[in-house]
Short mmCIF file of C-alpha atoms and ligand atoms in Angstrom, two decimals:
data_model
loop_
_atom_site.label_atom_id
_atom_site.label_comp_id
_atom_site.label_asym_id
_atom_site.label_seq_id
_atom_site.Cartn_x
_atom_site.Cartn_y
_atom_site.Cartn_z
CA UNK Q 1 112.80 127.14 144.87
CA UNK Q 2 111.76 124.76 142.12
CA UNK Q 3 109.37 122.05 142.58
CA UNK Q 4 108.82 120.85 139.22
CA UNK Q 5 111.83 119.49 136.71
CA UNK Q 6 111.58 118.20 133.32
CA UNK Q 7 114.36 116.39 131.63
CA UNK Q 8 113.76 116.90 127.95
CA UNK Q 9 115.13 115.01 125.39
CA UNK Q 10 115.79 117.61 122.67
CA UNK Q 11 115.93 121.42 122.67
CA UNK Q 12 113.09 122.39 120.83
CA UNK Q 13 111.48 119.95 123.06
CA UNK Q 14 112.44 121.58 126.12
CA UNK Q 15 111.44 125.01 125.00
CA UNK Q 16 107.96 123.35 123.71
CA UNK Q 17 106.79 122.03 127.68
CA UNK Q 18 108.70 125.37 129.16
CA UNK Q 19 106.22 127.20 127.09
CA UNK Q 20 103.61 125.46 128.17
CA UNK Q 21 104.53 125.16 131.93
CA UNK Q 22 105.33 128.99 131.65
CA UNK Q 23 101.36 129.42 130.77
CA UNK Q 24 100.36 126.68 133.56
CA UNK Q 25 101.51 129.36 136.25
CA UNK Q 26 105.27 128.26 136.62
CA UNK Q 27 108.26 130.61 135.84
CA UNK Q 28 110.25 128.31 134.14
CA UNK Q 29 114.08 128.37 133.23
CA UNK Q 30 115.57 125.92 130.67
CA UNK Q 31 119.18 125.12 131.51
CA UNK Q 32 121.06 123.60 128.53
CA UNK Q 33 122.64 120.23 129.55
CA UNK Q 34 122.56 118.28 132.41
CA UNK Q 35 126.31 119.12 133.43
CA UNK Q 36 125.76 122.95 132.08
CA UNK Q 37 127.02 125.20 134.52
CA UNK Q 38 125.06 126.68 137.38
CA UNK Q 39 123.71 129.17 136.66
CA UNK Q 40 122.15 130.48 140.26
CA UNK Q 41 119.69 133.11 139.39
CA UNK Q 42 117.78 131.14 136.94
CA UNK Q 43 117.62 128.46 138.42
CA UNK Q 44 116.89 129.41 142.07
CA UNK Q 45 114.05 131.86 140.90
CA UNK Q 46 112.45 129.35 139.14
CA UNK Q 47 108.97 127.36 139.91
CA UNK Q 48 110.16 125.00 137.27
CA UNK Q 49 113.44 124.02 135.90
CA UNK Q 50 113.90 122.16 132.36
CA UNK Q 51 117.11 120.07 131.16
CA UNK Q 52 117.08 120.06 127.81
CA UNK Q 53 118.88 116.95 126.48
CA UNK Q 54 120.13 116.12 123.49
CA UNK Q 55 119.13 112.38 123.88
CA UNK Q 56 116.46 111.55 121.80
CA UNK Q 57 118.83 110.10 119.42
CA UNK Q 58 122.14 108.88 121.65
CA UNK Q 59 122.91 105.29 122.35
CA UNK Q 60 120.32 103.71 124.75
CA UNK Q 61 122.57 103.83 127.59
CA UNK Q 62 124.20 107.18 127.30
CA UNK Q 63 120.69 108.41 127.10
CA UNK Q 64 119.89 106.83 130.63
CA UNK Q 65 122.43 108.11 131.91
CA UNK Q 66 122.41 111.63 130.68
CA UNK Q 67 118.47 111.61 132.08
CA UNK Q 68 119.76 110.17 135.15
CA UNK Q 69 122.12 112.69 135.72
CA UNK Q 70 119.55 115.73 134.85
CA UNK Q 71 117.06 113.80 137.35
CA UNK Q 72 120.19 114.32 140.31
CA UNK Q 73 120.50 117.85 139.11
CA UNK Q 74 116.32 118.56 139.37
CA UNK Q 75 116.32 116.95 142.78
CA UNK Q 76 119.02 119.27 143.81
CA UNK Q 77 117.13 122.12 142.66
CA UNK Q 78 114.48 120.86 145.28
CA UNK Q 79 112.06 119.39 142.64
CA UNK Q 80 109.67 117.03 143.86
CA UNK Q 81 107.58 116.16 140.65
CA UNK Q 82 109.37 115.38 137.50
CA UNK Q 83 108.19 114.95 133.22
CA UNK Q 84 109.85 113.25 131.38
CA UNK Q 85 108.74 115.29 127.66
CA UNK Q 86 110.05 113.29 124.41
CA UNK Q 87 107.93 114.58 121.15
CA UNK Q 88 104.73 114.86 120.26
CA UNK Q 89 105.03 112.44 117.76
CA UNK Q 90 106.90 109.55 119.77
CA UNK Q 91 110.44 110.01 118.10
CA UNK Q 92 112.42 106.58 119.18
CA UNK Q 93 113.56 103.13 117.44
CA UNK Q 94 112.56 100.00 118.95
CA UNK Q 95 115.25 100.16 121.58
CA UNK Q 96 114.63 103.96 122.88
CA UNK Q 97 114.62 106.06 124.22
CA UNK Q 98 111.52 106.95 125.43
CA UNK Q 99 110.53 103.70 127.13
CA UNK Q 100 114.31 103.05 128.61
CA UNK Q 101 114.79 106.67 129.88
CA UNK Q 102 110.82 106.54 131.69
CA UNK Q 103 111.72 103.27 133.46
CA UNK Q 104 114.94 104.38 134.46
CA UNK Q 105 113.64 107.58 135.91
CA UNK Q 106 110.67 106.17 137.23
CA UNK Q 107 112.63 103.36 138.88
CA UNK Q 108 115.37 105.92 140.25
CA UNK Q 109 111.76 107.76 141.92
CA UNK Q 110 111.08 104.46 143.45
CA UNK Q 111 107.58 104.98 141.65
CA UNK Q 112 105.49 101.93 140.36
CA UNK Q 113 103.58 104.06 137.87
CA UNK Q 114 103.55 106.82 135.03
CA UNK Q 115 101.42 107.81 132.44
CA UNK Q 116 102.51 108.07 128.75
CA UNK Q 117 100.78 111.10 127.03
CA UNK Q 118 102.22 112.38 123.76
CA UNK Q 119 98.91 114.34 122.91
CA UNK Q 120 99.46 118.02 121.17
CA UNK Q 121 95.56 118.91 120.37
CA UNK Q 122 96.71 122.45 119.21
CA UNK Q 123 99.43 120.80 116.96
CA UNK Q 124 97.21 118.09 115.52
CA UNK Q 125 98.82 115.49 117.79
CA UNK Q 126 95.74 113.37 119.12
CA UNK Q 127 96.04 109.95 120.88
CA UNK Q 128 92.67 107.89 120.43
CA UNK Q 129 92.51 103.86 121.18
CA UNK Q 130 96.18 104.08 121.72
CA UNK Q 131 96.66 105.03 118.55
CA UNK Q 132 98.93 108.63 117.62
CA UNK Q 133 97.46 110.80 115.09
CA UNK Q 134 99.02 113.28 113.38
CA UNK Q 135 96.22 115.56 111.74
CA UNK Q 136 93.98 113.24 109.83
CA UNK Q 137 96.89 110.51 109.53
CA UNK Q 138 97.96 107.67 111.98
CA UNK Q 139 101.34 108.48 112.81
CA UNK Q 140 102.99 105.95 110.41
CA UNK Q 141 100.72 107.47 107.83
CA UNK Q 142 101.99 110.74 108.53
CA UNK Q 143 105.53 112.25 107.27
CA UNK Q 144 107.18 111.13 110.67
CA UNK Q 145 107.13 107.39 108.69
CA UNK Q 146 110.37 108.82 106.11
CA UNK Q 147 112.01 110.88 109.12
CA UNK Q 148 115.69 110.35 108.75
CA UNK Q 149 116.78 109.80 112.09
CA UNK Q 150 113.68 108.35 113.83
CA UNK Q 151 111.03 106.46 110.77
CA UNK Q 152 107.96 105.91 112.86
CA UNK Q 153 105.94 103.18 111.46
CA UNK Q 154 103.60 101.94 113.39
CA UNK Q 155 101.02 104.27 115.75
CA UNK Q 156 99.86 102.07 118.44
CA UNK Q 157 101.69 103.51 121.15
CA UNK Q 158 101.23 100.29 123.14
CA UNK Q 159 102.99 98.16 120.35
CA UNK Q 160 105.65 101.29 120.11
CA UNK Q 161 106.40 101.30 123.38
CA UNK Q 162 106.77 97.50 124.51
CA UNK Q 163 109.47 96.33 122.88
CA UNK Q 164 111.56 99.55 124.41
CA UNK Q 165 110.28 98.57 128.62
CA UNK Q 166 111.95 95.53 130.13
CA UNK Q 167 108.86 94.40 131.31
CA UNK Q 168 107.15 93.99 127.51
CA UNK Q 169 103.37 93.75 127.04
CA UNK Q 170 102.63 93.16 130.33
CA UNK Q 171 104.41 96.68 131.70
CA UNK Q 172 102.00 99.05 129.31
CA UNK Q 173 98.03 99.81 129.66
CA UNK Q 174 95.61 101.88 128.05
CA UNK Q 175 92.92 104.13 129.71
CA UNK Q 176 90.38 104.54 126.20
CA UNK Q 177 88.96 107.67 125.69
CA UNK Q 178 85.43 106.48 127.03
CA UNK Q 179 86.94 106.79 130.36
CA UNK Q 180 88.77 110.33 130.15
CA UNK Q 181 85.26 111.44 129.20
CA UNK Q 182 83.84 110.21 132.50
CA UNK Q 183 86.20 112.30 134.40
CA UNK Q 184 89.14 112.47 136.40
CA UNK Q 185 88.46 110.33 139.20
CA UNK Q 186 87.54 107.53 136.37
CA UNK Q 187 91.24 108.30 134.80
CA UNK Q 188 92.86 108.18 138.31
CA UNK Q 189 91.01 104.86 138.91
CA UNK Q 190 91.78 103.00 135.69
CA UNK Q 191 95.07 103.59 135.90
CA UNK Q 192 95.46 101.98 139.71
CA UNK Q 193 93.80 99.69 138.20
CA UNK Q 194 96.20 99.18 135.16
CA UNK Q 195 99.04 99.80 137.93
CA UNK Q 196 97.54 96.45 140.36
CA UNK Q 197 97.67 94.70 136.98
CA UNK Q 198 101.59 95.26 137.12
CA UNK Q 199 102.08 97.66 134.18
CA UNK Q 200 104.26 100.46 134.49
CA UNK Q 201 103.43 102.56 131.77
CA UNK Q 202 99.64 103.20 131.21
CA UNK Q 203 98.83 105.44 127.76
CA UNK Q 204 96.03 107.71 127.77
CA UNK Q 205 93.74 108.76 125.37
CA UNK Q 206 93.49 112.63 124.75
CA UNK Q 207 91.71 114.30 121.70
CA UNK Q 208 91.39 117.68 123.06
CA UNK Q 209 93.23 119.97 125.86
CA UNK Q 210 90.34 119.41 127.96
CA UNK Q 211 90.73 115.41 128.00
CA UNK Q 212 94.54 116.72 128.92
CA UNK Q 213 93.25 118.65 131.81
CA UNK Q 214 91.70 115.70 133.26
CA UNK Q 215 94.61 113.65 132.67
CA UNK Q 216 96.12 116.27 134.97
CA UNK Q 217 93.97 116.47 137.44
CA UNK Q 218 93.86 112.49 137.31
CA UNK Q 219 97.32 112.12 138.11
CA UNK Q 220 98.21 114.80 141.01
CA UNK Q 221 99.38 111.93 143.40
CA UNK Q 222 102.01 110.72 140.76
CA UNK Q 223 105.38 112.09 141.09
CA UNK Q 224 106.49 111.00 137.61
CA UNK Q 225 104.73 112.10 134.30
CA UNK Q 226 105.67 112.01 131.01
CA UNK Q 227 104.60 113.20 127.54
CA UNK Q 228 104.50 115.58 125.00
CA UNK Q 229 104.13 119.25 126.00
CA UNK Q 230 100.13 119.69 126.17
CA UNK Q 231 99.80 117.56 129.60
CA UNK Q 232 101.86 120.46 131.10
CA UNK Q 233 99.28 122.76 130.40
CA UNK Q 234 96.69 121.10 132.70
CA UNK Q 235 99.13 121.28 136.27
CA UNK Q 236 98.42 124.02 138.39
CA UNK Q 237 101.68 126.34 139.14
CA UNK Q 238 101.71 128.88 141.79
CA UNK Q 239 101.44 132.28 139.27
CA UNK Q 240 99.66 134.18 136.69
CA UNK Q 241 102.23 134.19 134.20
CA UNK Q 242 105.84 133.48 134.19
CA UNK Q 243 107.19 135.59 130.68
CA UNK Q 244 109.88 137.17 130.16
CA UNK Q 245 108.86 140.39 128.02
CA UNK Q 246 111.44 140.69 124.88
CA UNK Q 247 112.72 143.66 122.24
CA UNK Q 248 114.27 141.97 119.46
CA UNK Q 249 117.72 143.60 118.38
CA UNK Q 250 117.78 145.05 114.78
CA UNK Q 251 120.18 143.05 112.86
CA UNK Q 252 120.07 140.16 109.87
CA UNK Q 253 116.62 138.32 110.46
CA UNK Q 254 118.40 134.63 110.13
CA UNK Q 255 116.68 131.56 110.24
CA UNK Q 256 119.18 127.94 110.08
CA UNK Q 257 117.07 125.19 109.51
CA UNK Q 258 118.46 121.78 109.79
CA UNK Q 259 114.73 120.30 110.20
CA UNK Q 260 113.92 117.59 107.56
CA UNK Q 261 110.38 117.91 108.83
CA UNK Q 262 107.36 118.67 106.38
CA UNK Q 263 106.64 121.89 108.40
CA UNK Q 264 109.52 123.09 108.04
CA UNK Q 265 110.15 122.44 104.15
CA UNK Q 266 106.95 124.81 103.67
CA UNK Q 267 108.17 127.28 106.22
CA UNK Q 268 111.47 127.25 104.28
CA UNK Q 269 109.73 127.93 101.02
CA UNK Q 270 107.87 130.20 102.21
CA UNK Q 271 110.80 132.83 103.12
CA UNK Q 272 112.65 131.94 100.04
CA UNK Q 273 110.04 133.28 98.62
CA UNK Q 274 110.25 136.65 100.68
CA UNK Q 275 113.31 136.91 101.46
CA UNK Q 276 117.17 135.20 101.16
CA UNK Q 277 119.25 131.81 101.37
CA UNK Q 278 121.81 129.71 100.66
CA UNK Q 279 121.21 125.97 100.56
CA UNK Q 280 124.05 123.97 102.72
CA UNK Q 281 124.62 120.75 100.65
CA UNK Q 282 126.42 117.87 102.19
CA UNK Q 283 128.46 117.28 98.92
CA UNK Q 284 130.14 120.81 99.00
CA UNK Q 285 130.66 120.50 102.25
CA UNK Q 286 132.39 117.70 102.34
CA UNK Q 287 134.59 118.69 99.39
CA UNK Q 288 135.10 122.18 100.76
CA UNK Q 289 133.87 123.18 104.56
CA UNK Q 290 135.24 126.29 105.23
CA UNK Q 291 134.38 127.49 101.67
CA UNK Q 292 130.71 127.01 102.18
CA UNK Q 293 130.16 127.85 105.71
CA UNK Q 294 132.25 131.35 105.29
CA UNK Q 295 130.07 132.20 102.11
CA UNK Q 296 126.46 131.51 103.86
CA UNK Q 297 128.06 133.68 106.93
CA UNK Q 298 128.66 136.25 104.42
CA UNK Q 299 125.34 136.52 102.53
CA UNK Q 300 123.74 135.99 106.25
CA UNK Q 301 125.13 139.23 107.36
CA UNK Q 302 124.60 141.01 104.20
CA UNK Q 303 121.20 140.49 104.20
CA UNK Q 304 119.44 142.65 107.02
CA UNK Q 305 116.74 144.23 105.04
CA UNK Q 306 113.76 143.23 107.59
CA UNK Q 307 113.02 140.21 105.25
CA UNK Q 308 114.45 136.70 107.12
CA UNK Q 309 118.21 135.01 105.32
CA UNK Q 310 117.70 131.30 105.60
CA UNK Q 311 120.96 129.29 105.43
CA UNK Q 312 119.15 125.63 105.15
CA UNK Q 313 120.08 122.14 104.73
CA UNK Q 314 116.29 121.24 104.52
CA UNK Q 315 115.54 119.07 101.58
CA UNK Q 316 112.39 119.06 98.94
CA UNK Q 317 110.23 116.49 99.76
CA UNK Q 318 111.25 115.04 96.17
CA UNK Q 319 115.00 114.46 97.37
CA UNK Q 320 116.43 111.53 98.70
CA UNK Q 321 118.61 112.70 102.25
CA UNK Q 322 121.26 110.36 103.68
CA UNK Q 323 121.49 109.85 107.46
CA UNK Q 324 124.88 109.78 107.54
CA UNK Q 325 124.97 113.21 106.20
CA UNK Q 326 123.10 114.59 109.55
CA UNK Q 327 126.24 115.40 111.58
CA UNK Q 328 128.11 117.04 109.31
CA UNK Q 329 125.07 119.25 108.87
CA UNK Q 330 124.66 119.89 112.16
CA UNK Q 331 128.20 120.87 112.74
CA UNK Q 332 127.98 123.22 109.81
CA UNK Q 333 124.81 125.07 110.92
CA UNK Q 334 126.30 125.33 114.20
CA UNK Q 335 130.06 126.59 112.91
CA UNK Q 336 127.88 129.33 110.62
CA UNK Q 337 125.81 130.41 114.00
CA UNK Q 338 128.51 130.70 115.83
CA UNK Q 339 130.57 132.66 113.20
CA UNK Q 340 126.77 135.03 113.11
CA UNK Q 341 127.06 134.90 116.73
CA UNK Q 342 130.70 136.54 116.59
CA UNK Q 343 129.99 139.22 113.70
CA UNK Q 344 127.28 140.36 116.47
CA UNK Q 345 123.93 139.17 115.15
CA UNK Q 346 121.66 138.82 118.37
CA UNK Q 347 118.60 137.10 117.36
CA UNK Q 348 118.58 133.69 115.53
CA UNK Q 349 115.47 131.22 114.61
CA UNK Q 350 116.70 127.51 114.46
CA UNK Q 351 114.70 124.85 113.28
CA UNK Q 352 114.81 120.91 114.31
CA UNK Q 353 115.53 119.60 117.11
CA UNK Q 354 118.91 118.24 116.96
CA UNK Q 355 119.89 120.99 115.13
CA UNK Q 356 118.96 123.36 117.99
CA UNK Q 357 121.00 121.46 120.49
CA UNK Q 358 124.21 121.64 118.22
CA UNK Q 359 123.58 125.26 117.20
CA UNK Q 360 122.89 126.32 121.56
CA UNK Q 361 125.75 123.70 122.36
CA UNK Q 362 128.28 125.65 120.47
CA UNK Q 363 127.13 128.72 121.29
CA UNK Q 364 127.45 127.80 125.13
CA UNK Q 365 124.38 129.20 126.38
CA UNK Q 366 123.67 127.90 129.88
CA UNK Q 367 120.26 129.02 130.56
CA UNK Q 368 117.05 130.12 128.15
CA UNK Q 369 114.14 132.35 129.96
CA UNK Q 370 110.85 132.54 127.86
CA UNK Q 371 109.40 135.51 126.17
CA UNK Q 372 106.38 135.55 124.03
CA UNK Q 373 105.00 132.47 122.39
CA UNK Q 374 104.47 133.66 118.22
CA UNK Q 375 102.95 129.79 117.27
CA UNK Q 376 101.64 126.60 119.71
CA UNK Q 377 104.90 125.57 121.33
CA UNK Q 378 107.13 128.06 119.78
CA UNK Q 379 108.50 131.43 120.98
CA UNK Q 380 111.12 133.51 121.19
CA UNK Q 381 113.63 132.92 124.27
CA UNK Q 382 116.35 135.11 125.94
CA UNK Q 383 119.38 134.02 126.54
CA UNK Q 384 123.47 135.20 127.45
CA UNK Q 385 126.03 134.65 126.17
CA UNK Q 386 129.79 136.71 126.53
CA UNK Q 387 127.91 139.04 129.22
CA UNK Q 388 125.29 139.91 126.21
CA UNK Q 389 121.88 139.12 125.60
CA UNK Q 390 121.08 136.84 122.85
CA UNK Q 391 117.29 136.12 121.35
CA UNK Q 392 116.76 132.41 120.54
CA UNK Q 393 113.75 130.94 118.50
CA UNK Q 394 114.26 127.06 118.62
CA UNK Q 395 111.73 125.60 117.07
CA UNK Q 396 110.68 122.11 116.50
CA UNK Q 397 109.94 120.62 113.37
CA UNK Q 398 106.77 120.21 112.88
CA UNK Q 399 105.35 123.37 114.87
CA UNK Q 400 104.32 127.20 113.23
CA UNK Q 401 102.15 127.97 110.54
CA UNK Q 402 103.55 128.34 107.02
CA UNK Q 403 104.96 132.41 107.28
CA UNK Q 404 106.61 131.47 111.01
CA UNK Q 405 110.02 132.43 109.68
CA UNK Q 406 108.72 135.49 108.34
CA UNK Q 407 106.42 136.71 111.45
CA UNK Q 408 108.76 136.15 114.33
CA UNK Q 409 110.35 139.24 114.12
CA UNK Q 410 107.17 141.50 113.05
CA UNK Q 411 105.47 143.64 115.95
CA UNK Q 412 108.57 142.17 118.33
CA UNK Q 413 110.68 145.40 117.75
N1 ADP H 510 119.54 117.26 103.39
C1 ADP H 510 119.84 116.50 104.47
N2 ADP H 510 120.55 115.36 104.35
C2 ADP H 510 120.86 114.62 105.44
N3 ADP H 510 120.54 114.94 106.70
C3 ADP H 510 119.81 116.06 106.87
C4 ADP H 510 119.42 116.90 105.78
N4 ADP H 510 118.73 117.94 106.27
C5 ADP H 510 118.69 117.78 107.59
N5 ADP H 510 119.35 116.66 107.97
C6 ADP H 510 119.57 116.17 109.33
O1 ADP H 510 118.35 115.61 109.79
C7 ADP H 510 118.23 115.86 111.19
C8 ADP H 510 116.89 116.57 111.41
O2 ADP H 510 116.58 116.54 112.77
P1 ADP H 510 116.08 117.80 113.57
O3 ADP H 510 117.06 118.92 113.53
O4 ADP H 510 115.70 117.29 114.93
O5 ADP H 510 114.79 118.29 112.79
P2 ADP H 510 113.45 117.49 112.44
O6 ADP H 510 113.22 116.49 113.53
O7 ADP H 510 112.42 118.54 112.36
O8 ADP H 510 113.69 116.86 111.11
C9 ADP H 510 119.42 116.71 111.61
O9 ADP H 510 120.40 115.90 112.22
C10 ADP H 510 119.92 117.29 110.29
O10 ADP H 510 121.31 117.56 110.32
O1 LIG H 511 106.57 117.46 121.19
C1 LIG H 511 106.93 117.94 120.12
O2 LIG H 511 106.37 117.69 119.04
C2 LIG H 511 108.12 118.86 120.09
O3 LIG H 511 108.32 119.46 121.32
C3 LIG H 511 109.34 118.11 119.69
O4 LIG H 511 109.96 117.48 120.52
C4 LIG H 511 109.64 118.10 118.24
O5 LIG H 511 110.96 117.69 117.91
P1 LIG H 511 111.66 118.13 116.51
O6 LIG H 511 110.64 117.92 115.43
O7 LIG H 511 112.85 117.24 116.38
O8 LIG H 511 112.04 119.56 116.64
#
């Protein structure tokens, strides 16, 4: 039975902390909505279960809820610690939803404290003063400050994160980084400390996975953490290894990329330059849907010469996106995965976020097991879907080296 849950607020997300519970000890099953269907086996052979959401941009309260709801499901899975995961590099507005859905979870615990802990070391994601880095950049220096859906322009996590808790200043804290260094029993004091004070939500300096580990080890007697993926890595689950060992199917090598991430643009360029693709552009699919998505399809399928077919809304950084063009994107990446899906191609790469939950959504997979990790927080996944397995790669913006979308399927068949 499960005794860890995570409620996730995006799919790559999701798939990003299962990786890392996965190597923490914990076989870990993602289930794909908090109302997906039960799907027994996974779940009940589990260590660890994982809701992956599609909240991180809903309405304030229909992202509550939704967390609320996943939080009902873990406990009936007979979890008894929870993580809340939102992205390594913060991804809200100044309503949500990362502070809203932590207080309402934390709240529904009964808990008076959590710990907020976007760190990503092996990603570049380091948290120093209360302040995000992303590389060499604060994060409002970084690319994440033109992101279409969430701009993030400001990196003090403490000013980031008041104006989204009901109790404002007062409910966050920092533990500085001069105190992870002392250790785990300084970490666990400060932040009773910070707790006695009345905040909620105390943020905690991590440059490396070791500060992480401490972090861990600092809060064993909390029931509720949160973060990015890395804190994961640092808990203590009752295996070796949890992985599920893959063989890709032969097929088209397809990558859809709805990511507007910086990553991903050189990923993108990168297997243009190797292989295939057809560029999804909101104007032609607005003037003719069907049209475009049936033509990428096409080319998708007729590609399959062991070099990856990229069907991509992903813009140059030189071009100006709308946001109001995101849905229709998402729906058509989704419509042309599904149509891949029905022609019998087995293995897809996705990348983004939000375009990973519409693409899984529509395909109506219910559960994800793990299989091998290729980059930090990215690997391959196994899923059904119509009685047949299908191999998933959903991975999040920012994450894999530059020749991801050409190395995922080399030395996995
Ligand atoms: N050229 C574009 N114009 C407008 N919206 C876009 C464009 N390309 C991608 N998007 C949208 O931007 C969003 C990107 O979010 P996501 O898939 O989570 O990836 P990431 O966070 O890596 O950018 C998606 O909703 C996608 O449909
Ligand atoms: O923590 C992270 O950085 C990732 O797990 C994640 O959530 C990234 O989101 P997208 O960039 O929207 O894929």
């Amino acid at each position: 039975m499960a005794t860890l849950g995570a409620i996730a607020d995006d799919l790559t997300g999701a798939t990003d902390v299962a990786i890392a519970l996965t190597s923490a000890g914990y076989r870990t099953t993602v289930v794909l909505g908090a109302d997906a269907p039960h799907d027994g086996d996974a779940v009940d052979g589990a260590d660890a279960v994982v809701v992956a959401l599609k909240s991180r941009t809903m309405p304030v309260d229909e992202a509550v809820t939704a967390s609320l709801r996943a939080l009902e499901r873990l406990r009936g899975a007979g979890c008894e610690r929870f993580y809340v995961k939102y992205c390594s590099t913060f991804d809200s507005t100044p309503a949500g939803n990362i502070g809203p859905v932590s207080e309402a979870v934390l709240e529904a615990l009964g808990e008076s404290v959590t710990v907020i802990a976007p760190a990503f070391p092996a990603n570049g994601r380091t948290v120093y003063r209360g302040h995000l880095f992303v590389g060499d950049d604060p994060l409002d220096e970084s690319p994440m400050r033109h992101h279409p859906l969430t701009p993030m322009t400001d990196s003090n996590l403490l000013r980031l994160l008041a104006p989204q808790v009901s109790g404002g200043e007062a409910d966050v804290a920092l533990v500085p980084w001069p105190t992870v260094a002392r250790g785990a029993e300084a970490v666990r004091d400060a932040i009773g400390r910070a707790g006695d004070a009345g905040a909620r939500f105390v943020v905690v300096d991590a440059l490396t996975d070791a500060d992480l580990a401490t972090l861990a080890r600092a809060t064993e007697g909390l029931r509720l953490l949160t973060g990015g993926s890395a804190l994961a890595q640092g808990l203590t689950g009752p295996r070796t290894s949890g992985r599920t060992p893959l063989t890709l199917p032969e097929g088209p090598r397809v990558v859809l990329s709805g990511s507007a991430s910086r990553a991903t643009q050189g990923q993108v360029r990168h297997a243009l330059a190797v292989g295939g693709g057809r560029q999804l552009r909101p104007a032609e699919l607005r003037e003719d849907f069907e049209a475009t998505v049936s033509g990428a399809v096409a080319l998708a399928l007729d590609s399959g010469d062991g070099t990856p077919f990229v069907v991509y809304a992903t813009a140059s950084p030189e071009d100006v996106v709308d946001t109001a063009d995101a849905p229709l994107i998402e729906e058509a990446l989704a419509e042309v995965a599904e149509r891949l899906v029905a022609a019998g191609t087995r293995s897809l790469l996705v990348a983004g976020g939000e375009t990973s939950g519409a693409v899984v959504q529509r395909l109506g997979v219910a559960s994800l097991a793990l299989g091998p990790e290729i980059d930090p927080g990215v690997a391959w996944m196994l899923g059904q879907r119509d009685g047949r397995d299908i191999h998933l790669m959903l991975k999040s913006g920012n994450f894999g080296r530059e020749d991801l979308f050409v190395r995922a399927w080399e030395g996995s068949r």
